[in-house]
Amino acid sequence: MTDYFEVHARDGAARLGELRLSSPLTTPSLADDVVEDAGSLWSEARLTPEGREDALTVLPHRAFPAGTREEVQESFAVDYPDVDFPSAAVVTADTAKDYGTDAYVLADATGVVGHAEAFVDSILRIRESTPADTALYLAGVATPANVATLVFSGVDLVDGKLARVKGRQGRYLTTDGEYFLEDLDELPCACPACRSEREGFTRGDCATHNVNALAAELARVRRRIRDGRLRDYVEGQARHEAWCTAAFRRLDDQYAYLEERTPVVRNSELLSATEDSLRRVEIQRFAERVTTRYRNRFDRPLVLVPCSARKPYSESQSHGQFHDAIGFRAHLVSMTSPIGVVPQELELTYPAQHYDSVVTGRWSEGEKEFVAEVLRRYLDRNQYPKIVAHVPNEGYREICERVEDALDLDFTYTVVDHPTTDESLSNLRDTLDGEMTYRKRTREHNTVRAIADYMLGDGAGDEVFAPGTVQTTARYPKLQVRDTEGEQLATMVPQYGVLAFTLAGARRWVDSDAPTKTVEIDGFVPHGSVLAPGVVDASSGIRVGDEVVVEGPKAFGVGRAEMSRPEMRGSTRGIAVEVRHVEER
């Protein structure tokens, strides 16, 4: 049982946590001042230490170097005692399991850090084998250049050992690499150790600077986690070391590992600055849901348009012109890198209104392939009587032509020179001439159902909000969903583009055939939140940010998940669900 470590925030595999010592330590952090090593069992037998509340005690252990055969590790495995003080067990990827400690130290960290495949394999295997609410400690490997990648992978604690050693060797560390001290004409840092003249700067000062630089980088990483933007930072930072770039990309290949740990909604900007952004969980998840859950409900032509710099798209000048030309006679879908395609009903849904991208006017081949594949899957699932491509020639038209050929469809192209020229807009209007308009209320109902599909699963919109059983009130984007008698069922949350259910809405959800995300709790009535120890079970697939129903012998409620299902079931501390509404049974 974990008593001394708690996770407070998550950004993918990276966590903002608290090592609950007598003087709490916010992680990710340097652990030098709080770790006490009870010693190795290789040299001699050792008694279980008494431990202290102000230190994380590494229990007596046997460490194995990288490459040690599994049968050897099994033969010399340590039976860690159950203790009542902050403790850590030393493990490898082969020996990791739940030993009841608060942290786990990777024994062969120095053998895997620097080797992307071995590093990622070790991190994933340890994370899958140990409780979710325990800390992972890598000793003797952290530098200012690699620590962001270490934390991004799921590491919580590091130390300054390697930084000090390199300093005493005359190696000056920065976030973008290292320099031999004798090659520096001036010191590119303003930390206390670097305020002396270059001539008087010693190797001891260099060691102090290196640790200062590492601590400063960890502070920057913690800030990025709080902001939900560590990934943006790591995309650039990892490029300073080849192995970090390789590890970062190998982690991207582990979609299941990262997706389980990545919130489904947040209110932070997502920056797409490189082609690596196409591999982000948020991007892949949005494309997957749009092409497997979303269903077009408009019986009108499709108009494909380019995205806009301003988000949401409908507030941009160009999309205002498109809207005026279309005049409720067609269904609008925006094409964009890195998102893929965005139906008008989902323009607010994370990350569609939260991303920003580098605009060069040129599409890379990777971007074209990705957007073309998303559009192909979208059109393979959704049929339209007519498809109008109101897109510029650069990139967009090539993508449309690829999909047109792949699905044997006929697109009508309406742009001359630029989508917002008078001639182009006139062509768009003329192409839709004779099409019937749909009511604004129809769009609102379709928007609510589309969001429900996206959140809850394929067909959920019609299951929960069946045609003829609901009405919408208030104005977009703060739509309220009510039943035919006026009882409120849900509210649209414009910051994230999702629905927040009332108790009546939650009951309707549970009674429908739509997949329900339920958190089963013990016999109590929660007030404000459900803590992890109170969770009995949870539906598979729950992620941070999901809308969930809370059910127990004494309570029925609805709220937002603060943990994924594995964390809810395996954690002994922390908030599992923020409860919005609850009633006693």
Coordinates of N, CA and C in Angstrom, one line a residue, residues 275 278 362-372 398-399 402:
E275 N 6.7 17.6 -37.8 CA 5.9 16.5 -38.3 C 5.7 15.5 -37.2
L278 N 2.2 15.0 -35.6 CA 1.1 14.1 -36.2 C 1.0 12.8 -35.4
R362 N 3.5 25.6 -47.2 CA 3.9 24.3 -47.9 C 3.6 23.1 -47.0
W363 N 3.0 22.1 -47.6 CA 2.7 20.9 -46.9 C 3.8 19.8 -47.1
S364 N 4.2 19.2 -46.0 CA 5.2 18.1 -46.1 C 4.4 16.9 -46.6
E365 N 5.2 15.9 -47.2 CA 4.5 14.7 -47.6 C 3.9 13.9 -46.5
G366 N 4.5 14.0 -45.3 CA 3.9 13.3 -44.2 C 2.5 13.9 -43.8
E367 N 2.4 15.3 -43.9 CA 1.2 15.9 -43.6 C 0.1 15.6 -44.6
K368 N 0.5 15.5 -45.9 CA -0.5 15.2 -46.9 C -1.0 13.8 -46.7
E369 N -0.1 12.8 -46.4 CA -0.5 11.4 -46.3 C -1.4 11.3 -45.1
F370 N -1.1 12.0 -44.0 CA -2.0 11.9 -42.8 C -3.4 12.4 -43.0
V371 N -3.4 13.7 -43.5 CA -4.8 14.3 -43.8 C -5.5 13.5 -44.8
A372 N -4.9 13.1 -45.9 CA -5.5 12.3 -46.9 C -6.1 11.0 -46.4
E398 N -4.4 18.7 -53.8 CA -3.7 17.4 -54.0 C -4.3 16.3 -53.1
I399 N -4.5 16.7 -51.8 CA -5.1 15.8 -50.8 C -6.5 15.3 -51.3
R402 N -6.2 12.9 -54.2 CA -5.8 11.6 -53.8 C -7.0 10.8 -53.3

